[in-house]
PDB file of C-alpha atoms in Angstrom:
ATOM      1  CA  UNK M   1       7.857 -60.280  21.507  1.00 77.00           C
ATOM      2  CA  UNK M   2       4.564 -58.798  21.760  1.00 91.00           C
ATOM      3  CA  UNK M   3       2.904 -56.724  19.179  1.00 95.00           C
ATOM      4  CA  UNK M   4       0.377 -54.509  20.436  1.00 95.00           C
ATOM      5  CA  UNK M   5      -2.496 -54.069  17.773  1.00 95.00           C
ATOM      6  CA  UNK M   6      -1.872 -50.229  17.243  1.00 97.00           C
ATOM      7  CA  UNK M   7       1.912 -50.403  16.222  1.00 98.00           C
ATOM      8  CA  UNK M   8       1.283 -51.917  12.891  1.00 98.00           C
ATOM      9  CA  UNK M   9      -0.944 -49.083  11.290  1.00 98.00           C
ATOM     10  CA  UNK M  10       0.787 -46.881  13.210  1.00 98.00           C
ATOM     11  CA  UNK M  11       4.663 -47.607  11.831  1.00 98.00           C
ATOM     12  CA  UNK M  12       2.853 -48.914   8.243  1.00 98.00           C
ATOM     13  CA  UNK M  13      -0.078 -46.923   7.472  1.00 97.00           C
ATOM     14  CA  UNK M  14      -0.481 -47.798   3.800  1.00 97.00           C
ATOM     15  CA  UNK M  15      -0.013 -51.283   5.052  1.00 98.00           C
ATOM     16  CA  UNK M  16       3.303 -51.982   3.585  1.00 98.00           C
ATOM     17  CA  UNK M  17       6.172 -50.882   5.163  1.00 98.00           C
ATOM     18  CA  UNK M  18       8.228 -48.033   3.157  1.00 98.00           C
ATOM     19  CA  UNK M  19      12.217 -48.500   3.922  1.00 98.00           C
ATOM     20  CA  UNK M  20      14.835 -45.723   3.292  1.00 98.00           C
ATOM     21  CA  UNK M  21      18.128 -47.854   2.368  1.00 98.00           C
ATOM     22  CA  UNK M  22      21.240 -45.334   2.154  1.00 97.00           C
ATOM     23  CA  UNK M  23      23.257 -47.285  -0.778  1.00 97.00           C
ATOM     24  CA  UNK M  24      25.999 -44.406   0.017  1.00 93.00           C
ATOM     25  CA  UNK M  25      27.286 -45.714   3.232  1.00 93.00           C
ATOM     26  CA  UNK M  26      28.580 -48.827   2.957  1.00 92.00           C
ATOM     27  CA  UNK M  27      28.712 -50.168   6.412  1.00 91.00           C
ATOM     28  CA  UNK M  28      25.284 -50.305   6.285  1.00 95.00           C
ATOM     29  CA  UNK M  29      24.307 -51.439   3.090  1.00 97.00           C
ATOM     30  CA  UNK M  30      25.706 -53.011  -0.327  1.00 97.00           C
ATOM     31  CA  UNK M  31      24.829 -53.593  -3.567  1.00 97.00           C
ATOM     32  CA  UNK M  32      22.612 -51.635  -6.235  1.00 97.00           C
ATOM     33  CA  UNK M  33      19.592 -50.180  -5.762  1.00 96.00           C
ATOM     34  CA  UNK M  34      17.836 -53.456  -7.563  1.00 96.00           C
ATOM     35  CA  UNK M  35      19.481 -55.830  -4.974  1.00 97.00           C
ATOM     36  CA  UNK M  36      20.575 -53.967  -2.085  1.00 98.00           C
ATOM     37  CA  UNK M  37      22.216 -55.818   0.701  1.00 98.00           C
ATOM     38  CA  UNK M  38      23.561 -55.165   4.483  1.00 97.00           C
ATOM     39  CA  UNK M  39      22.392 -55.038   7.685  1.00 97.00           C
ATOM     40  CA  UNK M  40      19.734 -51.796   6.939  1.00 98.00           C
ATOM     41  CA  UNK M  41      17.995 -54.465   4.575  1.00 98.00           C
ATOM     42  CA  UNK M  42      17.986 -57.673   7.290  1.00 98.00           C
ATOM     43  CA  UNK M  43      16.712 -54.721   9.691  1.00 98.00           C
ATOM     44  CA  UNK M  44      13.872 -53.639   7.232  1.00 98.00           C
ATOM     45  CA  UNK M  45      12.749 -57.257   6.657  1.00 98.00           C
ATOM     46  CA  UNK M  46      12.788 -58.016   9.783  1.00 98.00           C
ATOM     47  CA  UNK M  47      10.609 -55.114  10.778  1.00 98.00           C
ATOM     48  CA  UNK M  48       7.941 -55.775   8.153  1.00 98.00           C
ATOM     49  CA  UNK M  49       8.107 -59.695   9.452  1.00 97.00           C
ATOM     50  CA  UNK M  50       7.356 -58.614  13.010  1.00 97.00           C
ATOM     51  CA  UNK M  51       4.596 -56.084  11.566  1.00 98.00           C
ATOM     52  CA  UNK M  52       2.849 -58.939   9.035  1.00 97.00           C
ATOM     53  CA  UNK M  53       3.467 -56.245   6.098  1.00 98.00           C
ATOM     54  CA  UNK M  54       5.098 -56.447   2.572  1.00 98.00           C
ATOM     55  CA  UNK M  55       8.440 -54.603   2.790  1.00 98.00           C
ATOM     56  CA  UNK M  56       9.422 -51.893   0.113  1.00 98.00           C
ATOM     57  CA  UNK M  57      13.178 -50.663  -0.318  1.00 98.00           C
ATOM     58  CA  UNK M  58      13.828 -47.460  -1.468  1.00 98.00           C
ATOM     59  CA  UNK M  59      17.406 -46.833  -2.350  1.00 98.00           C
ATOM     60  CA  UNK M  60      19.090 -43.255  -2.386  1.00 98.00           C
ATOM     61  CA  UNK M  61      22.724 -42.336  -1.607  1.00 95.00           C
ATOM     62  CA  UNK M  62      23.160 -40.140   0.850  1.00 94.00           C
ATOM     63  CA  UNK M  63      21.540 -39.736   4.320  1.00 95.00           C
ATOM     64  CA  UNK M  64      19.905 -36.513   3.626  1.00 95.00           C
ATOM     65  CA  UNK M  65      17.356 -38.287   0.939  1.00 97.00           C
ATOM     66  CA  UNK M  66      16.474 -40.815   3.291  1.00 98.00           C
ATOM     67  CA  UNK M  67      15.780 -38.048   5.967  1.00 98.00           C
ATOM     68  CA  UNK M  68      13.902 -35.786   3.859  1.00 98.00           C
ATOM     69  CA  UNK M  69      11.898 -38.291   2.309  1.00 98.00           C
ATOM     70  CA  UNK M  70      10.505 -39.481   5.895  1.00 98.00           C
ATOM     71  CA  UNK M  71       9.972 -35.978   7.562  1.00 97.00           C
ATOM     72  CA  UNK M  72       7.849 -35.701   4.336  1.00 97.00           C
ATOM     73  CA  UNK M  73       6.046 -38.371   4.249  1.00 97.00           C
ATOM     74  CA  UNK M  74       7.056 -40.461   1.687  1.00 98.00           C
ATOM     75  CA  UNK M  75       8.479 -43.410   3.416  1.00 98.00           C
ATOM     76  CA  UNK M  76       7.723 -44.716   6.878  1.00 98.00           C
ATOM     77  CA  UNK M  77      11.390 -45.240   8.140  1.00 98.00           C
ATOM     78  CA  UNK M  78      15.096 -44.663   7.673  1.00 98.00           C
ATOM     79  CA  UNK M  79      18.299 -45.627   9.275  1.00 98.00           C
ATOM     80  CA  UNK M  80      20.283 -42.782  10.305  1.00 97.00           C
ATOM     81  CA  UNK M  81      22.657 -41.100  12.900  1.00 96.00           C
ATOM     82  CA  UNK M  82      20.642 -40.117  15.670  1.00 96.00           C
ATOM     83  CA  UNK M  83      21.952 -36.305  15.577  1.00 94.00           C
ATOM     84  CA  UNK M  84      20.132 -33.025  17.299  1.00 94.00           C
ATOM     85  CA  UNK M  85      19.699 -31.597  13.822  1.00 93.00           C
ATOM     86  CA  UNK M  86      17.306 -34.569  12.946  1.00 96.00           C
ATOM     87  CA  UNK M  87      16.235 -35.445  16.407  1.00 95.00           C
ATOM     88  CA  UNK M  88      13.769 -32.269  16.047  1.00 95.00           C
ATOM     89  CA  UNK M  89      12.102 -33.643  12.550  1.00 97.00           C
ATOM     90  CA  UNK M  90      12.333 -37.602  13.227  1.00 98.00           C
ATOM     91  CA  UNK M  91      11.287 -40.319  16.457  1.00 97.00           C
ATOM     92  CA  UNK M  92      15.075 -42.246  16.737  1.00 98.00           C
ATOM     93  CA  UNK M  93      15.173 -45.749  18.208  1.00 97.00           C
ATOM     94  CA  UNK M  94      17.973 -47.204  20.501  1.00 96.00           C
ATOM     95  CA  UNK M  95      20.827 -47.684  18.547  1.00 96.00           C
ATOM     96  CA  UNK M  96      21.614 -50.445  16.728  1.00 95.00           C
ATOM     97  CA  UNK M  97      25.186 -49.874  16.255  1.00 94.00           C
ATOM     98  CA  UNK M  98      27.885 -47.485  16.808  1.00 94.00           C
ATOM     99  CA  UNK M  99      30.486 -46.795  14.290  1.00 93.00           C
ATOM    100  CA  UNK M 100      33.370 -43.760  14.329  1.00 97.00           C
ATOM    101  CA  UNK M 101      33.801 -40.279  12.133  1.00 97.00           C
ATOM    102  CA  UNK M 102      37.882 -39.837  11.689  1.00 98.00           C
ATOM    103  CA  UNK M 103      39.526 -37.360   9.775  1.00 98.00           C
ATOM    104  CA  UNK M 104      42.313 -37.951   6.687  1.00 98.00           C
ATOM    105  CA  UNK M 105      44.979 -35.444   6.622  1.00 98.00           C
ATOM    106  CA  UNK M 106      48.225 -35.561   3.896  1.00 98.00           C
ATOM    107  CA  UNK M 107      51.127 -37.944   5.285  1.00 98.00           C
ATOM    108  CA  UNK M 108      53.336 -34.563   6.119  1.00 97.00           C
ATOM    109  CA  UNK M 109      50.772 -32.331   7.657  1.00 98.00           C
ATOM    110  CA  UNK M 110      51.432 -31.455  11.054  1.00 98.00           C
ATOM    111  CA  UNK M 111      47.462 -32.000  12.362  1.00 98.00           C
ATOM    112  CA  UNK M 112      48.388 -34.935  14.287  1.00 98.00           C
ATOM    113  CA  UNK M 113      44.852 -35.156  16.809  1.00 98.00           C
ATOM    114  CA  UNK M 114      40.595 -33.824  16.311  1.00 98.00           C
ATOM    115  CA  UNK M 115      41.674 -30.975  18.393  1.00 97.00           C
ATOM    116  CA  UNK M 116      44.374 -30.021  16.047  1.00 98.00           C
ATOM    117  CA  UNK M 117      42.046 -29.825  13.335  1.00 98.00           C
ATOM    118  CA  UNK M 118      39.924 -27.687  14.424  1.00 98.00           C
ATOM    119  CA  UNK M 119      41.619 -24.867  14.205  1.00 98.00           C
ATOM    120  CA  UNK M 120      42.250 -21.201  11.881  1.00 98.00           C
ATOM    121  CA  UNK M 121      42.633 -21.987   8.261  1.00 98.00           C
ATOM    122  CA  UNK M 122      42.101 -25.949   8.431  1.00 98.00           C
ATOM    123  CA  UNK M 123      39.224 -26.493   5.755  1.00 98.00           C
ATOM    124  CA  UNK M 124      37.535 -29.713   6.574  1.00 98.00           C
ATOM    125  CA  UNK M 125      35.996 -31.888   3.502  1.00 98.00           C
ATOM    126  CA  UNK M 126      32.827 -33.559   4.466  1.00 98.00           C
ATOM    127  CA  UNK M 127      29.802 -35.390   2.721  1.00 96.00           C
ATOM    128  CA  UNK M 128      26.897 -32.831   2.868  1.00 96.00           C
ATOM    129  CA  UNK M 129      23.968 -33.567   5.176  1.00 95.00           C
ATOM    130  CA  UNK M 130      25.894 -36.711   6.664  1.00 95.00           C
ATOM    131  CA  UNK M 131      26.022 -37.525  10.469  1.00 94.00           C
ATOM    132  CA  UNK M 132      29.557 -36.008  10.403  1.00 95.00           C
ATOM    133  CA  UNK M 133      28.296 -32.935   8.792  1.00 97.00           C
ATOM    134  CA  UNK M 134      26.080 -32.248  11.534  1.00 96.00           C
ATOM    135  CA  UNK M 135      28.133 -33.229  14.827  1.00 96.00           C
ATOM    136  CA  UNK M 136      30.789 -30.746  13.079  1.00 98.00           C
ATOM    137  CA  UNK M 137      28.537 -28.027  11.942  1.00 97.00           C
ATOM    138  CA  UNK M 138      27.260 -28.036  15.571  1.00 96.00           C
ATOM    139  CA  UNK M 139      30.621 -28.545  17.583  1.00 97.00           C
ATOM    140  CA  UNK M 140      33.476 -26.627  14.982  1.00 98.00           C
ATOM    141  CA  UNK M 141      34.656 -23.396  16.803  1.00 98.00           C
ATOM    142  CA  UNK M 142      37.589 -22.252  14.181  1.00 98.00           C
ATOM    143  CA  UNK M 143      38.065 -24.719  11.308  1.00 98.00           C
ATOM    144  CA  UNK M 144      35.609 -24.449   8.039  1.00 98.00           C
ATOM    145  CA  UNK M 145      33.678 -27.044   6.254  1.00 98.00           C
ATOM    146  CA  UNK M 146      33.583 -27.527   2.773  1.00 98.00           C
ATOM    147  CA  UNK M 147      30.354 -29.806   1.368  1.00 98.00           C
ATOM    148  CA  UNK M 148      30.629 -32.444  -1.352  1.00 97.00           C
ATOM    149  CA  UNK M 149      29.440 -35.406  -2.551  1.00 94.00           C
ATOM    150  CA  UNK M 150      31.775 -37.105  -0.378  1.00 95.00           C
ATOM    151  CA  UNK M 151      33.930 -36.203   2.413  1.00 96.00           C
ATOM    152  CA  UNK M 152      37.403 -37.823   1.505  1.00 96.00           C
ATOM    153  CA  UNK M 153      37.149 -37.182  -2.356  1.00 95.00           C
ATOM    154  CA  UNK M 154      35.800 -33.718  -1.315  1.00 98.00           C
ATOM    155  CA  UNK M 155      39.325 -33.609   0.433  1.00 98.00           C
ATOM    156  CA  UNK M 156      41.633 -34.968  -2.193  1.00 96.00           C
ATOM    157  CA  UNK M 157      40.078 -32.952  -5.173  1.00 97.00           C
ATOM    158  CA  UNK M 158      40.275 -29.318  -3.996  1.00 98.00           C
ATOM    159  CA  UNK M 159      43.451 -30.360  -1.499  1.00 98.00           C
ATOM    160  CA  UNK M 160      42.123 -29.146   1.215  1.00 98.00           C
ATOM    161  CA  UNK M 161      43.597 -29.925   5.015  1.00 98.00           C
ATOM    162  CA  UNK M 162      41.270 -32.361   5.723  1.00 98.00           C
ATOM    163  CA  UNK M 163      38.418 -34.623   5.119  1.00 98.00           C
ATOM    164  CA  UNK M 164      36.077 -36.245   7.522  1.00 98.00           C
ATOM    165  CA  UNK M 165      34.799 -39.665   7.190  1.00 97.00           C
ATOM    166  CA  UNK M 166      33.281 -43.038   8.577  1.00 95.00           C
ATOM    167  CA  UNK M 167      36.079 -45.007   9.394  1.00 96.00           C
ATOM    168  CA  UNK M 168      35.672 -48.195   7.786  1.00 94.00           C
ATOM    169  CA  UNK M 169      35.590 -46.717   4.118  1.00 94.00           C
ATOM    170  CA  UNK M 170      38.163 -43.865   4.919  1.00 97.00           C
ATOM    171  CA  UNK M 171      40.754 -46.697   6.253  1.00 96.00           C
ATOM    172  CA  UNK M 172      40.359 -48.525   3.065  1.00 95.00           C
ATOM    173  CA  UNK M 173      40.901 -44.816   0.736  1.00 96.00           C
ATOM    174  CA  UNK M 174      43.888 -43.996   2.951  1.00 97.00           C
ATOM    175  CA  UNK M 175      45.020 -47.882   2.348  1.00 97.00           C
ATOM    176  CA  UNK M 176      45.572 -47.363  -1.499  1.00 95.00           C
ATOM    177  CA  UNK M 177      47.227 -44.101  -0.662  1.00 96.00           C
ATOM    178  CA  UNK M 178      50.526 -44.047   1.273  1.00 95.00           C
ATOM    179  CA  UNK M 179      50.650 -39.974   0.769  1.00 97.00           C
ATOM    180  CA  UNK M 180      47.670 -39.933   3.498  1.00 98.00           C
ATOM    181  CA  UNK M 181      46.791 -40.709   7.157  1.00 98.00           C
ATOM    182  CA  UNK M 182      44.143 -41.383   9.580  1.00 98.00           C
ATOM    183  CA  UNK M 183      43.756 -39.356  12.481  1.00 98.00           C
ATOM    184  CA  UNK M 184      43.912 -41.025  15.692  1.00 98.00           C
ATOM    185  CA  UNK M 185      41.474 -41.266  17.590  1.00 98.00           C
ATOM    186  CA  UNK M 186      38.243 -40.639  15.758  1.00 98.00           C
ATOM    187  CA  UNK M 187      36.657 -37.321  16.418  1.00 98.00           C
ATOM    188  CA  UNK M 188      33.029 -38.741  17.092  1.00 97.00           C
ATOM    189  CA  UNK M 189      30.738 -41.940  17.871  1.00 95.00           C
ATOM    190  CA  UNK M 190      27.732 -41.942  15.506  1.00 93.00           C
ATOM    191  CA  UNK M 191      24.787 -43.691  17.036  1.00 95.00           C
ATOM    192  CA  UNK M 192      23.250 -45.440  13.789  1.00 96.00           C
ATOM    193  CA  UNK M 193      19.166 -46.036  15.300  1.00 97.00           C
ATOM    194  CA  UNK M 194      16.036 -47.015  13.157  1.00 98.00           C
ATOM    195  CA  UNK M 195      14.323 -43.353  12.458  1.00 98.00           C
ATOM    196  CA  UNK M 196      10.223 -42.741  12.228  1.00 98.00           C
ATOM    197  CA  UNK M 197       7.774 -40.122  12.155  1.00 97.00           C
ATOM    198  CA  UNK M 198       7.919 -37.680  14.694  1.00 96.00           C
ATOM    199  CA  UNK M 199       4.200 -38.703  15.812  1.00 96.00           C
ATOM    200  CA  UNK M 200       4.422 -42.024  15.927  1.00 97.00           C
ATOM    201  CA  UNK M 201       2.916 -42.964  19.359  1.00 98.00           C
ATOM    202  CA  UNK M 202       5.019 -44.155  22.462  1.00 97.00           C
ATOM    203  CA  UNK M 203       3.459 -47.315  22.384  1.00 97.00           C
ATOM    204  CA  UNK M 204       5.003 -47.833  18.966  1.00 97.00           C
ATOM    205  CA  UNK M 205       8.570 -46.093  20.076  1.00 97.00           C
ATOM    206  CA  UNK M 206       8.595 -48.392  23.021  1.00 97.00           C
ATOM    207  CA  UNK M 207       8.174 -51.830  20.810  1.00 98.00           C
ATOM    208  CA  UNK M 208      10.379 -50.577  18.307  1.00 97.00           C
ATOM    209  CA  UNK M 209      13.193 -50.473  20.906  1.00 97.00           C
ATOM    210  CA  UNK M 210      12.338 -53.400  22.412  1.00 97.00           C
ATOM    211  CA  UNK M 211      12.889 -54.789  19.256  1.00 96.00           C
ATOM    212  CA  UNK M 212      16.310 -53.149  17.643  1.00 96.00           C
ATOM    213  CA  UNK M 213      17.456 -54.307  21.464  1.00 95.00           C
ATOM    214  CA  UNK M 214      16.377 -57.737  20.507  1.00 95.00           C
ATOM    215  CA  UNK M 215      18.403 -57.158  16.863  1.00 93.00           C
ATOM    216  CA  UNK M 216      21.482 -56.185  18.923  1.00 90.00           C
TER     217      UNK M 216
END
């Protein structure tokens, strides 16, 4: 694929290419911050192989960090949920995958679909400033939210009705706990997309689509 001359300064400006690598979901990535692992850190290399640059990691555990760190500055991309909330701070590529938010409710409770949740007196456990967070900040007409450190755990602790989750780590919680269940179906699609400054130019947008399409 071509490079055009301006998208390496451009997506690199220091001439190495600063990474945001969100250790705290695990779909994405794996290991410790020393050795992370996953498909966020194939994508990063990748990237700075196209580009000709060194890549450097930088590890934090939740998707906030990685958001605020690239709004200010301090690292040149992240890979996040392409939400409305960060759409107005941060340039989002195509995605490059799609994975699910479901809820965990108690075996007995009655809550039995998303649109039963969201309803008077249902308090709703969710990491705070995740993808999840966001879609049900903006679309929650009568249940509350209640931010933690994690959604599920956030749930189970302070026994509240619900928690909200990715599904591939909640299915594996609710698997050591026969008192629980996963909502069916999952309340929302989170488009996971490589995430830039705001004023990177469209040349560079358009190449770094081209490219997570390639990935894909």
């Amino acid at each position: 694929m071509n490079l055009p001359a301006s998208v390496t300064p451009d997506l690199a400006p220091s001439g190495r290419l600063r990474a945001m690598i969100n250790l705290g979901n695990p779909v994405l990535a794996q290991g410790t911050a020393e050795q992370p692992r996953g498909v966020t850190v194939d994508i990063a290399a990748a990237i700075g192989a196209r580009l000709g640059v060194p890549v450097d990691l930088m590890c934090v555990w939740a998707a906030k960090d990685a958001f605020a760190d690239v709004v200010a500055g301090r690292a040149d991309l992240a890979f996040l949920a392409n939400e409305p909330a960060r759409a107005a701070y941060l340039a989002f590529s195509t995605p490059y995958r799609v994975i699910e938010g479901v809820y965990v409710v108690p075996a007995a409770s009655g809550l039995r679909s998303p649109a039963e949740v969201d309803v008077p007196g249902v308090r709703i456990g969710v990491k705070e400033g995740s993808a999840y967070d966001l879609f049900l900040t903006r679309t929650l007409k009568h249940a509350s939210i209640v931010r933690g450190a994690d959604g599920v755990t956030t749930f189970e602790d302070l026994d509240l009705e619900a928690g909200a989750g990715i599904r591939a780590p909640v299915t594996e919680f609710v698997a050591a706990r026969p008192h629980l269940r996963v909502i069916e179906p999952a309340f929302m699609a989170i488009n996971q997309a490589v995430a830039t400054r705001l004023e990177v130019a469209p040349e560079t947008r358009a190449w770094l689509d081209d490219l997570v399409a390639e990935f894909r």
